[in-house]
Structure formats: C-alpha cells, structure tokens
Amino acid sequence: MNIRTKERAAVRPAEIVREYGPFAEDGKVHGVTHDGRHVWAATGATLIALDPASGDTVRTLDHACDAGTAFDGRHLYQIAESRIDKIDPATGAVVASIPAPGHGGDSGLTWAEGSLWVGQYRDRRIHQIDPATGAVRRTIESDRFVTGVTWVDGELWHGTWEGDESELRHIDPADGTVLERLAMPQGVGVSGLESDGAGLFYCGGGGSGKVRAVRRPKAPAA
Amino acid sequence: MDSLIAASARALAAGDPLGALKRVALRDDPPALALRGIAMAQLGDYSRARELLRRAARGFGTHEEQSRARCIVAEAEVALAQRDFGGSSRTLLAAAATLEARADRTNAWHARLIAVRRALRLGRLAEAAAGLAALDTGALPPALAAAAEMASAELDLRAMRVTPAVAALDRARVAAERARVPALAAEVTQARSALEHPAARRLGAAGEVALRLDEVGALLSSGDLVVDACHHTLRVGDARVALARRPVLFALARTLAEAWPGDVARHVLIARAFGMRDPDETHRARLRVEVGRLRALAAGMAKVEATAQGFRLVPHDGRAVVVLAPPIDGDQASLVALLSDGAAWSTSALALALGASQRTVQRALADLEAEGRVRSAGRARAQRWLAPPLAGFTTILLLPAALPLE
C-alpha cells in the first residue's frame, strides 16, 4: 500500500492563517482539539483553552497531557503516558481511563462516529478504538509518522512529521489512500491536529509551543 | 513525538531520570534510546549512555537529521565527562553545522562549546581560542555562558592574562547562579579559589617571595625583564623569548639574572650550564659561543656584557631583572610549572627543557599522574602530557538542552 499511495496526490503548500502562543517558556504543544467555541491545547502538564478570536487563554486544567486531545461533545479525551483519560471539562476530573492502543507510542487523537481515532507515531498507522473499552476496531496504515488525527465533513485528515518534513494529509479511511496533501513550511511541524468543523484546521506546533490555524482547502484537488 | 516519549522527557527535564527510564525502559525506537541514554548519563553510567546514544543516532539516520545531530552532541558531551578524547571533533562540528542550518541555535552553541572544551583538554589552545571567539557569548543561555566563560578564563590563565581571567570567572559565577546549576557554581568557585594559592616564587637579592597568580600577572606586566623559570621563557611585557628547547641558554640566563645587577664568573656559568667543575679552555670557548647565542636571542630585551671575570645582564632602558621560579623546588614542581602553560608536551620535550633524562622525567610524571596533578593523552610515542584542567568536567547537567525530541 505504501508504494501505491506515495505519488497519488500532488502536494500543495499549507496556508497558515494565524499563529497563537507560545503559551509558556520553552513550552510544547502536543495535542489540540476544538469544543465548538474554544481551542484546547495539551502543553505537557496543563491543558489550556484559548479563544480563537482573541487568542486569550480562557481556561487551564492541570492534567498530564503528553499527546493527542479530543472532544466528543461532552468530555475531553487526553492521551497521558500510555492511557487515554476521559476528562470532564467543567470540573477537570478524570471520569474514566482506558489503555492507549500503542502502549505509549500514541500521538494524535480525535473523536468521530462513536469511535476514538488514535495516531500511532512511529508505527505509521491510525487505530479506530472503542471509547469505552479501548478495544481496537480497525487499523489504517500510512507511509509517514502519524501525529494528529481529525475528522471533518466525513473526511479523515492526519498530520505527519518525519524529520524536517511535515504535512497535513486527507486520506481515504477505507484503504489509506492519500487524497490531498498540504505541506507545512520547512521546519514547521504538526504535532496535533483538529478541525473547527468549518474552514480551519488547528495544528499543534510541537517544540515551538505554538498553535497554528491552517485554512482547509475548499474542494479536493482532482 | 509520541505520548510516552513526551512524558519521559517531562520527567527528565524535572530531574527525575529514574521516572524517565521507567516510561521508556523497554522501548528500542530511536527517541526512546536517546532518552534512555541521557537518563543513564545523568545516573552516571557513561559507557552505557554512549552506547544508547550511538544506537539512537544510527536509528534516526539521515532523514531525521536534527535528532541525529542532537544525539551526536549528547554523546560528545558524555565522552567529555568520561574524559575520553579519542577520535576527532569532525562529527561534532558537522552536527553543529546541521543544527545551525535548522535554527537550533542553543544546541549548536552547545556542540561548539563541547568542541572548545575538548580542544582545551587536549592542549590545543589555538583551536580552543578560535572556537571560543566564534561563539557569541552574550547570546548564550546562562548554563552555556558559564561554561564558555570558564573556558575563556582558562585560556587567559594559561597565557598569564590574570585580569581578564578574573573578570571571566566573575562573569561565569553570575551566569552559573542564573543557571541554578549548583555543580557549575561550585566549579566556578573552585577555579576562583585556585587563584589564591601561591603560583610561583620571586627570587631576588632580598630573598624569596611567594606570589599569587594575580601578583605574577602584575609582575609580568610591570615591564621588568622576567626570567621565567616556570615556563623557561624570557619576558618583557608581552614580548617573550621561549628557551624551553634551549636548556643551556636558559641556565645561563637564569644564572645571570639571579646575580643581577652583579656579574657572574665564567667558571660559575660553566658549572651551571654545562655541569663541569674544572673548566678548561675548550669550555671557556664553548661558553663564549653560547653567550653569543643568548645575546642574539635576547637582543630585544637586554645586553649580555663581558666583564673582567665573567658576564652580566644589562636590560634595556634601565629595567629591573626578576627571576620567577616554581612555587617549590624539585623535578615535580618544575614539571608542573612547565605544563601550566596548558599545551601538550611530549616526554622528550620536557626532558630537554629540564635538562634531565627522559627516564627521570617519566618517573616524575608517573608519580604526578598517580596524584592526579598531571594528565596524559595518547599512547606510546604519541603520548603527551598536560596540566589538569583549571575547570572541571561539569557538563552532564547541561544535557537536557540536547534532548533529541520533536
């Protein structure tokens, strides 16, 4: 599959609309999600919510957050070490915990269609898991290190970051075929990914400690 | 980067290497290997740390160049802590260039500083000075600035520029305090206190006076003609004539200087310079030749005048003459004094300078090495001797900056 998908889609440069942060000195951004109003960013030991219009930090939750973040409409899901914590955003309390499918090799996380989708960074794959038990329902292979994962309008997008190259990719959830590729500028990495359900993607900037808004392309490039 | 790597790095940055190891102990992917290597280095197992870092660098390969370069820098730092100076700095400098190209300035500076400190330990003073000059010390983060100032102080001290050395040490102390690394601060304090010990003796008609390093520096910059029996050099201000490879000429110069402003009889000069008790006409002829050579070499500093019974030293412009000797007498003290210029000496060069046999010098060096007062680098005929560094090897604590992450 890797060979077949390699040259399928042409690369276009990603259009970065806005940058937020960095939020702390030598801070990192591991995961991002969007709860409809605010963008949440996992910065290692604190989850912060920022207002995308003003760029102000509106909430902080002290919680270990080492990789992807997701929101299912009521709860936040956060990868910490080798588990996924389900967090009540109102109180910050951990409601439940399930084992992460990659035993700590996990990177991106999103919620869609009643499942959690987990990016396995160096394994170059995405797992679809049961949010209640953590059982793996399905696995999609990629040919790049997978960072963030997100669903928007039935499209599965994921971030890749390998060496100095980083891209946003739209893939076919059925067989992993790459449909669209948006290349980030040289040296700019994508650590976490979430769409706002409309025209923007929010990307975690890894060691740069920033969150970047990237415009989602209007129609798939034929 | 993935979840456990981030968690492990967080533990490492918080000074918890065991916690970091716990999270990645069973993983063999390159980022995990790198973190395990750094944790092992912080726990003091340098050999294991270097092996892990090398494996991590190999695993990252060419398509994750920045991470690989960081592993190379971390390994070089562990090698420095391990006092292993084998190999060349070429890989390290290539890694520094890679990091610079990717705007990873802190780690690039870190790499260049490791190369400077390595050159310093190997007695390659010119290389160290050039490397240090290329660093913008004002822009460095505190921990690196402290290490850079220490290196600069050491270079100054080796060249007997005491005032700039003290200033550099003071800046190093401020930087170490800002960096909040206790071991670094302790090292600066220790280096500073070394300046308070007697560094040399001044011999003169009035007897001997023990001098601290700053007093030696003041003496050297006073403009007097200093016959430096520590480094076997004649100095007037910044001008110097090295006589380490001319032991006979140095013995003559020192004997003449000790008697200044008086003169020295020929038979005394012959006894001191040639080791001959009952000189005959051939020795006197040889003395004339050697005095002629000394006269030529020292022409810019002093005249050597013949008197009725021998010779005397007459410095230009009415300067005084001072003899500077090692703080205590004996072969060992003379060796340590010679090595204090920071350069790498071969046994034969030391034997030549001291007028002793190589075997005598080797014996004295072996004793000194056992006491930790000299170090050697290389093996067999390539073996070179060095003074122990003024600054120590506090290095491992700077490692988290080289975390091979992202």
XYZ file of C-alpha atoms in Angstrom:
628
model
C 0.000 0.000 0.000
C 2.833 2.389 0.818
C 4.176 2.251 -2.700
C 0.765 2.730 -4.246
C -0.158 5.769 -2.178
C 3.140 7.547 -2.480
C 2.686 9.573 -5.669
C -1.094 9.665 -5.731
C -1.788 13.224 -4.566
C 0.037 16.404 -5.505
C 1.483 18.493 -2.685
C 0.168 21.989 -2.110
C 1.597 24.469 0.400
C -0.469 24.871 3.554
C -1.875 28.347 4.102
C -1.216 29.395 7.684
C -3.897 31.892 8.709
C -2.854 32.695 12.242
C -0.417 31.671 14.987
C -1.195 31.527 18.715
C 1.312 31.295 21.584
C 3.822 30.147 22.600
C 1.950 29.674 25.852
C 4.901 29.049 28.188
C 8.636 29.480 28.098
C 10.123 26.501 26.217
C 6.641 25.011 26.314
C 5.488 22.411 23.833
C 2.140 21.744 22.245
C 1.351 18.052 21.925
C -2.332 17.833 21.075
C -5.138 20.193 20.058
C -8.910 19.904 19.936
C -11.895 22.196 19.396
C -15.024 22.126 21.548
C -17.130 24.344 19.275
C -16.079 27.575 20.977
C -12.531 27.186 22.236
C -9.362 25.533 21.051
C -7.804 23.235 23.661
C -4.064 22.629 23.603
C -2.139 19.969 25.557
C 1.112 21.539 26.764
C 2.640 18.696 28.787
C 1.319 19.326 32.285
C -1.543 21.731 31.581
C -4.484 21.669 29.218
C -5.311 25.190 28.128
C -8.365 26.516 26.344
C -7.925 29.566 24.177
C -10.375 31.824 22.440
C -9.547 31.575 18.729
C -10.858 35.084 18.058
C -8.836 36.964 20.672
C -6.046 34.417 21.248
C -6.559 34.759 25.037
C -6.271 31.781 27.364
C -9.705 31.289 28.948
C -9.299 28.050 30.941
C -6.477 25.877 32.248
C -6.740 22.338 33.608
C -3.750 20.844 35.422
C -3.511 17.408 33.939
C -0.725 15.329 32.405
C -1.146 15.674 28.646
C 1.624 14.200 26.548
C -0.005 13.684 23.173
C -3.348 13.968 21.380
C -6.519 15.581 22.675
C -10.136 15.002 21.541
C -13.654 16.245 22.386
C -16.816 14.164 21.961
C -19.361 16.933 22.668
C -19.299 16.481 26.445
C -15.922 15.184 27.555
C -12.307 15.738 26.661
C -10.147 12.725 25.883
C -6.459 13.139 26.573
C -3.507 10.789 25.998
C -1.227 10.778 29.028
C 1.689 8.331 29.173
C 0.177 5.026 27.990
C -3.507 5.640 28.768
C -6.353 7.767 27.480
C -8.116 9.811 30.163
C -11.719 10.945 29.750
C -11.956 14.345 31.422
C -14.967 16.423 32.395
C -14.004 19.877 31.096
C -16.263 21.594 33.632
C -14.538 20.171 36.703
C -11.266 18.819 35.314
C -11.980 15.448 36.959
C -10.950 12.230 35.215
C -14.168 10.294 34.575
C -12.605 7.164 33.106
C -9.329 5.795 31.756
C -8.679 3.264 29.013
C -5.353 1.848 27.849
C -3.939 3.533 24.746
C -3.670 1.105 21.822
C 0.008 1.894 21.149
C 1.119 1.378 24.783
C 2.560 4.887 24.831
C 3.596 5.112 21.190
C 0.445 7.128 20.594
C 0.384 10.602 19.179
C -2.838 12.011 17.699
C -6.395 11.581 18.956
C -9.832 12.533 17.657
C -13.442 11.510 18.245
C -15.830 10.698 15.406
C -18.722 8.388 14.630
C -18.775 6.902 18.129
C -15.105 5.891 17.972
C -11.789 7.313 19.061
C -9.151 7.503 16.336
C -5.583 7.270 17.588
C -2.459 8.068 15.554
C 0.495 5.775 16.222
C 3.503 7.999 15.622
C 6.434 5.800 14.629
C 4.211 2.839 13.707
C 2.803 4.989 10.869
C -0.789 3.884 11.439
C -4.151 5.009 12.804
C -6.271 2.860 15.105
C -10.027 3.157 15.444
C -10.891 2.167 19.016
C -13.916 1.739 21.258
C -14.022 4.782 23.577
C -15.461 2.712 26.410
C -13.043 -0.198 26.466
C -10.075 0.796 24.303
C -10.544 -2.274 22.078
C -9.131 -1.782 18.556
C -11.888 -1.901 15.914
C -9.793 -1.236 12.827
C -6.325 -0.100 11.715
C -5.398 2.196 8.801
C -1.815 2.154 7.536
C 0.085 5.273 6.431
C 3.555 5.713 4.969
C 4.599 8.566 7.258
C 4.884 9.052 11.012
C 1.344 9.942 12.106
C 0.914 12.856 14.513
C -2.533 14.456 14.851
C -5.804 12.986 13.534
C -9.130 14.692 12.805
C -12.451 14.153 11.021
C -14.273 16.936 9.215
C -17.357 16.520 6.998
C -16.657 12.840 6.561
C -13.028 13.468 5.585
C -10.248 11.845 7.615
C -7.197 14.116 7.912
C -3.979 13.430 9.739
C -0.720 15.237 10.384
C 2.668 13.763 9.507
C 6.005 14.845 10.845
C 9.082 12.988 9.795
C 12.473 14.616 10.064
C 12.119 18.157 8.773
C 9.042 17.490 6.680
C 5.544 17.931 7.939
C 2.241 17.704 6.063
C -1.489 17.597 6.559
C -2.991 14.681 4.651
C -6.525 13.827 3.671
C -6.790 10.052 3.383
C -9.421 7.541 2.401
C -10.470 5.856 5.679
C -11.258 2.654 3.815
C -7.812 1.856 2.443
C -5.452 4.662 3.493
C -5.098 6.162 0.001
C -3.770 9.724 0.206
C -6.275 12.124 -1.427
C -4.824 15.541 -0.582
C -1.523 16.805 0.806
C -0.832 20.195 2.359
C 2.876 20.777 3.056
C 3.861 22.898 6.052
C 6.790 25.307 5.538
C 10.289 23.896 6.137
C 10.973 23.445 9.853
C 7.330 23.895 10.889
C 5.959 20.678 12.354
C 2.444 19.463 13.079
C 2.182 17.694 16.434
C -1.589 17.746 16.932
C -4.499 18.377 14.557
C -8.155 19.289 14.894
C -10.643 20.955 12.579
C -13.101 23.529 13.858
C -15.829 21.852 11.791
C -15.701 24.678 9.273
C -12.863 26.171 7.236
C -9.882 25.864 9.569
C -7.533 23.278 10.988
C -5.768 23.940 14.277
C -2.288 22.418 14.382
C -0.066 21.926 17.428
C 3.443 23.213 16.755
C 5.407 20.696 18.870
C 8.557 22.208 20.380
C 7.746 25.667 19.005
C 4.965 25.834 21.599
C 2.564 27.420 19.133
C -0.869 26.580 17.781
C -1.366 27.444 14.122
C -4.602 27.849 12.198
C -4.376 26.444 8.655
C -7.054 27.045 6.010
C -8.844 23.931 4.868
C -8.905 23.634 1.058
C -12.333 24.279 -0.466
C -12.639 21.285 -2.744
C -10.460 18.215 -3.087
C -7.777 18.666 -5.718
C -8.719 16.359 -8.526
C 6.765 12.533 19.100
C 4.513 10.216 20.987
C 2.910 10.146 24.379
C 5.381 8.176 26.492
C 8.359 9.978 24.946
C 6.793 13.294 25.911
C 6.068 12.016 29.427
C 9.588 10.650 29.776
C 11.140 13.901 28.544
C 8.989 15.776 31.038
C 10.347 13.589 33.859
C 13.915 14.089 32.662
C 13.559 17.852 32.488
C 12.175 17.781 36.034
C 15.351 15.996 37.211
C 13.815 12.550 37.554
C 15.946 10.213 35.387
C 14.502 7.109 37.053
C 10.979 8.232 36.224
C 12.081 8.884 32.653
C 13.676 5.438 32.385
C 10.583 3.760 33.838
C 8.472 5.035 30.962
C 10.752 4.032 28.079
C 12.900 1.247 29.554
C 11.510 -1.464 27.286
C 11.420 0.512 24.045
C 14.092 0.409 21.358
C 12.914 3.083 18.914
C 15.431 5.927 18.425
C 13.729 8.624 20.587
C 13.375 6.139 23.438
C 17.026 5.080 23.066
C 18.106 8.718 23.179
C 16.099 9.384 26.334
C 17.433 6.223 27.946
C 20.974 7.338 27.048
C 20.518 10.761 28.608
C 18.922 9.268 31.720
C 21.822 6.797 32.068
C 24.311 9.652 31.674
C 22.572 11.558 34.449
C 22.749 8.444 36.597
C 26.496 8.246 35.944
C 26.713 5.181 33.701
C 28.609 6.875 30.903
C 29.582 3.824 28.855
C 26.010 2.578 28.663
C 24.826 6.119 27.943
C 27.169 6.491 24.982
C 26.167 3.122 23.561
C 22.478 4.049 23.769
C 23.061 7.483 22.235
C 25.072 5.978 19.383
C 22.297 3.483 18.681
C 19.754 6.307 18.762
C 21.831 8.381 16.313
C 22.093 5.403 13.951
C 18.371 4.760 14.250
C 17.473 8.352 13.373
C 19.594 8.074 10.263
C 19.795 10.729 7.597
C 16.123 11.594 7.249
C 15.801 12.730 10.861
C 18.993 14.745 10.700
C 18.289 17.166 13.519
C 17.519 14.441 16.033
C 20.604 12.562 14.918
C 22.767 15.663 15.348
C 21.409 16.161 18.875
C 22.302 12.568 19.753
C 25.833 13.145 18.446
C 26.163 16.283 20.589
C 24.853 14.479 23.669
C 27.280 11.619 23.102
C 30.187 14.050 22.699
C 29.230 15.639 25.983
C 29.174 12.276 27.732
C 32.571 11.486 26.180
C 33.887 14.743 27.648
C 32.508 13.798 31.056
C 34.151 10.415 30.643
C 37.452 12.147 29.762
C 37.614 10.227 26.517
C 39.373 12.376 23.948
C 39.830 9.729 21.275
C 38.575 10.393 17.775
C 38.254 13.785 16.138
C 35.782 16.639 16.563
C 34.787 16.456 12.911
C 31.499 14.637 13.534
C 30.698 17.025 16.356
C 31.329 20.108 14.229
C 29.301 18.616 11.382
C 26.451 18.093 13.860
C 26.812 21.704 14.987
C 26.537 22.870 11.381
C 23.428 20.698 10.897
C 21.805 22.207 13.982
C 22.710 25.728 12.887
C 21.173 25.089 9.484
C 17.952 24.136 11.257
C 17.983 27.196 13.519
C 18.508 25.034 16.615
C 20.896 27.622 17.973
C 21.137 26.522 21.601
C 22.196 23.013 20.731
C 24.547 24.277 18.010
C 26.256 26.547 20.557
C 26.328 23.644 22.945
C 28.089 21.490 20.338
C 30.655 24.184 19.548
C 31.339 24.708 23.237
C 31.961 20.997 23.709
C 34.472 21.165 20.845
C 36.190 24.139 22.536
C 36.415 22.382 25.891
C 37.701 19.257 24.214
C 40.440 21.241 22.445
C 41.324 22.868 25.765
C 41.707 19.481 27.434
C 43.926 18.316 24.600
C 46.178 21.364 24.902
C 45.144 22.708 21.502
C 44.924 26.243 22.790
C 44.810 27.998 19.428
C 41.933 25.792 18.261
C 40.076 26.411 21.530
C 40.596 30.177 21.305
C 39.381 30.262 17.706
C 36.288 28.209 18.577
C 35.510 30.417 21.545
C 35.939 33.608 19.532
C 33.337 32.325 17.065
C 30.768 31.956 19.869
C 28.609 34.941 20.697
C 28.891 34.665 24.483
C 26.386 37.453 25.069
C 23.576 35.472 23.453
C 24.207 32.168 25.231
C 21.754 30.792 27.780
C 23.178 31.025 31.344
C 24.474 27.466 31.745
C 26.303 27.589 28.418
C 27.531 31.121 29.144
C 29.052 29.920 32.425
C 30.874 27.105 30.642
C 32.072 29.466 27.908
C 33.385 31.983 30.450
C 35.187 29.169 32.269
C 36.878 28.141 29.037
C 37.796 31.750 28.338
C 39.212 32.126 31.875
C 41.290 29.007 31.412
C 42.720 30.277 28.130
C 43.588 33.598 29.797
C 45.218 31.900 32.766
C 47.307 29.640 30.566
C 48.640 32.755 28.887
C 49.054 34.520 32.277
C 46.489 37.216 31.454
C 45.236 37.316 35.013
C 42.949 40.363 34.970
C 40.767 39.198 32.047
C 40.731 35.701 33.586
C 39.377 37.035 36.869
C 36.785 39.083 35.003
C 35.735 35.989 33.016
C 35.443 33.948 36.223
C 33.274 36.644 37.783
C 31.000 36.587 34.731
C 30.976 32.779 34.938
C 29.828 32.968 38.553
C 26.968 35.302 37.721
C 25.924 33.058 34.824
C 26.168 29.889 36.937
C 23.956 31.457 39.587
C 21.420 32.434 36.963
C 21.542 28.911 35.505
C 20.816 27.499 39.001
C 23.136 24.556 38.450
C 24.873 24.016 41.816
C 27.699 21.877 40.423
C 28.559 24.557 37.891
C 28.593 27.266 40.558
C 30.825 25.088 42.761
C 33.233 24.607 39.886
C 33.488 28.341 39.271
C 34.134 28.952 42.973
C 36.819 26.276 42.991
C 38.544 27.752 39.959
C 38.376 31.181 41.579
C 39.931 29.886 44.798
C 42.821 28.347 42.838
C 43.880 31.910 42.090
C 44.553 32.446 45.807
C 47.202 29.719 46.057
C 50.898 30.554 45.585
C 51.606 30.157 41.891
C 55.292 30.998 41.790
C 58.226 32.422 43.756
C 60.116 35.572 43.038
C 63.836 35.122 43.589
C 65.996 38.126 44.227
C 68.753 39.581 46.335
C 66.163 40.217 49.062
C 65.329 36.503 49.276
C 62.272 34.586 48.080
C 58.712 35.847 47.969
C 55.735 33.563 47.251
C 53.396 35.120 44.680
C 49.716 34.558 43.960
C 48.638 34.345 40.367
C 47.440 37.942 40.222
C 50.796 39.081 41.640
C 52.555 37.024 38.989
C 50.385 38.692 36.388
C 51.254 42.115 37.798
C 54.938 41.218 37.725
C 54.745 40.069 34.113
C 53.015 43.234 33.021
C 55.347 45.504 35.034
C 57.738 45.870 32.108
C 60.673 44.353 34.027
C 62.783 41.673 32.408
C 61.346 38.465 33.845
C 63.392 35.299 33.586
C 60.544 32.825 33.953
C 61.895 29.549 35.329
C 58.363 28.115 35.332
C 57.956 28.244 31.571
C 61.651 28.663 30.670
C 60.947 31.924 28.942
C 62.343 35.455 28.953
C 59.611 38.082 29.062
C 59.339 41.843 28.877
C 55.652 42.763 28.900
C 54.069 40.888 26.018
C 57.367 40.131 24.286
C 58.781 36.729 25.032
C 61.659 34.501 24.056
C 60.961 30.824 24.623
C 64.017 28.903 25.755
C 62.316 25.624 26.697
C 64.182 23.898 23.891
C 67.459 25.715 24.678
C 68.255 24.457 28.221
C 71.866 25.679 28.183
C 70.856 29.193 27.168
C 68.138 29.248 29.792
C 70.546 28.090 32.508
C 72.892 30.920 31.525
C 70.096 33.471 31.520
C 68.793 32.341 34.886
C 72.266 32.358 36.488
C 72.958 35.830 35.138
C 69.541 37.065 36.289
C 69.975 35.703 39.814
C 73.219 37.657 40.151
C 71.832 40.854 38.617
C 72.902 43.657 38.859
C 76.228 41.989 39.612
C 78.206 39.803 37.250
C 78.870 36.050 37.272
C 82.290 34.448 36.988
C 82.940 32.260 33.969
C 83.592 29.103 35.988
C 80.246 29.519 37.766
C 78.403 29.865 34.455
C 80.206 26.808 33.095
C 79.320 24.794 36.186
C 75.630 25.778 35.998
C 75.159 25.496 32.261
C 77.434 22.593 31.328
C 77.725 20.774 34.673
C 81.551 20.996 34.561
C 83.513 21.547 37.784
C 87.025 22.066 36.421
C 86.712 24.064 33.254
C 89.497 24.237 30.707
C 89.996 26.450 27.682
C 87.569 24.436 25.494
C 84.744 25.056 27.992
C 85.503 28.744 28.048
C 85.377 28.752 24.250
C 82.015 26.979 24.312
C 80.773 29.473 26.908
C 81.663 32.319 24.547
C 79.657 30.629 21.787
C 76.607 30.015 23.988
C 76.680 33.551 25.421
C 76.809 34.796 21.840
C 73.657 32.805 21.055
C 71.886 34.101 24.156
C 72.965 37.639 23.260
C 71.415 37.247 19.800
C 68.115 35.800 21.099
C 67.738 38.329 23.924
C 68.894 41.284 21.835
C 65.479 42.977 22.056
C 65.393 42.742 25.853
C 68.867 43.037 27.311
C 72.537 43.107 26.558
C 74.951 40.489 27.884
C 78.156 42.379 28.687
C 81.554 40.841 29.272
C 83.255 41.890 32.500
C 86.737 41.261 33.845
C 85.839 37.938 35.422
C 82.708 36.894 33.526
C 79.403 38.261 32.181
C 76.476 40.297 33.390
C 72.971 41.062 32.215
C 72.113 44.697 31.377
C 68.452 45.163 30.470
C 67.498 47.950 28.086
C 66.057 51.231 29.331
C 67.146 50.665 32.942
C 64.615 47.905 33.628
C 64.945 45.622 36.621
C 65.556 41.876 36.328
C 63.369 39.372 38.166
C 63.591 35.586 38.389
C 60.303 33.736 38.630
C 60.613 30.150 39.926
C 58.103 27.347 40.549
C 56.404 27.572 43.970
C 58.555 24.736 45.340
C 61.835 23.257 44.183
C 62.304 19.827 42.664
C 61.704 17.922 39.456
C 57.987 17.518 40.072
C 57.353 21.200 40.724
C 59.355 22.139 37.642
C 57.337 19.721 35.529
C 54.026 21.042 36.820
C 55.231 24.605 36.202
C 56.198 23.797 32.618
C 52.860 22.112 31.959
C 50.911 25.038 33.399
C 51.020 26.766 30.019
C 48.233 24.346 29.059
C 49.993 22.998 25.986
C 50.564 19.300 25.354
C 54.175 18.300 25.999
C 55.994 15.150 24.956
C 58.255 13.443 27.456
C 61.293 14.272 25.344
C 60.417 17.973 25.193
C 60.025 18.026 28.976
C 63.323 16.202 29.441
C 65.040 18.656 27.120
C 63.619 21.684 28.919
C 64.572 20.428 32.363
C 67.948 19.057 31.327
C 67.033 15.699 32.857
C 66.946 12.274 31.264
C 63.694 11.042 29.725
C 63.633 8.221 32.257
C 63.839 10.678 35.177
C 61.056 12.745 33.674
C 58.899 9.648 33.086
C 59.322 8.575 36.706
C 58.376 12.003 37.992
C 55.396 12.151 35.609
C 54.177 8.727 36.713
C 54.193 9.890 40.344
C 52.423 13.111 39.426
C 49.825 11.286 37.369
C 49.096 8.965 40.292
C 48.472 12.069 42.403
C 46.237 13.496 39.701
C 48.472 16.539 39.184
C 49.173 15.845 35.510
C 47.237 14.068 32.788
C 48.339 12.305 29.678
C 46.656 11.828 26.325
C 47.568 9.361 23.623
C 49.683 6.249 23.809
C 53.305 5.239 23.237
C 55.213 7.751 21.110
C 52.143 9.909 20.613
C 51.685 10.295 24.375
C 51.513 13.902 25.502
C 51.410 15.405 28.971
C 49.077 18.136 30.155
C 48.317 20.053 33.297
C 44.992 19.108 34.876
C 42.248 21.475 33.729
C 41.548 24.514 35.871
C 37.882 23.970 35.229
C 36.432 20.536 35.871
C 34.130 18.405 33.812
C 30.762 19.642 34.963
C 28.936 19.016 31.795
C 26.334 16.365 32.228
C 23.879 18.746 33.807
C 23.583 20.695 30.613
C 22.341 17.642 28.756
C 18.571 18.233 28.850
C 19.095 21.077 26.373
C 20.179 18.428 23.883
C 17.008 16.385 24.214
C 16.532 14.709 20.858
C 12.869 15.455 20.653
C 10.164 16.729 18.347
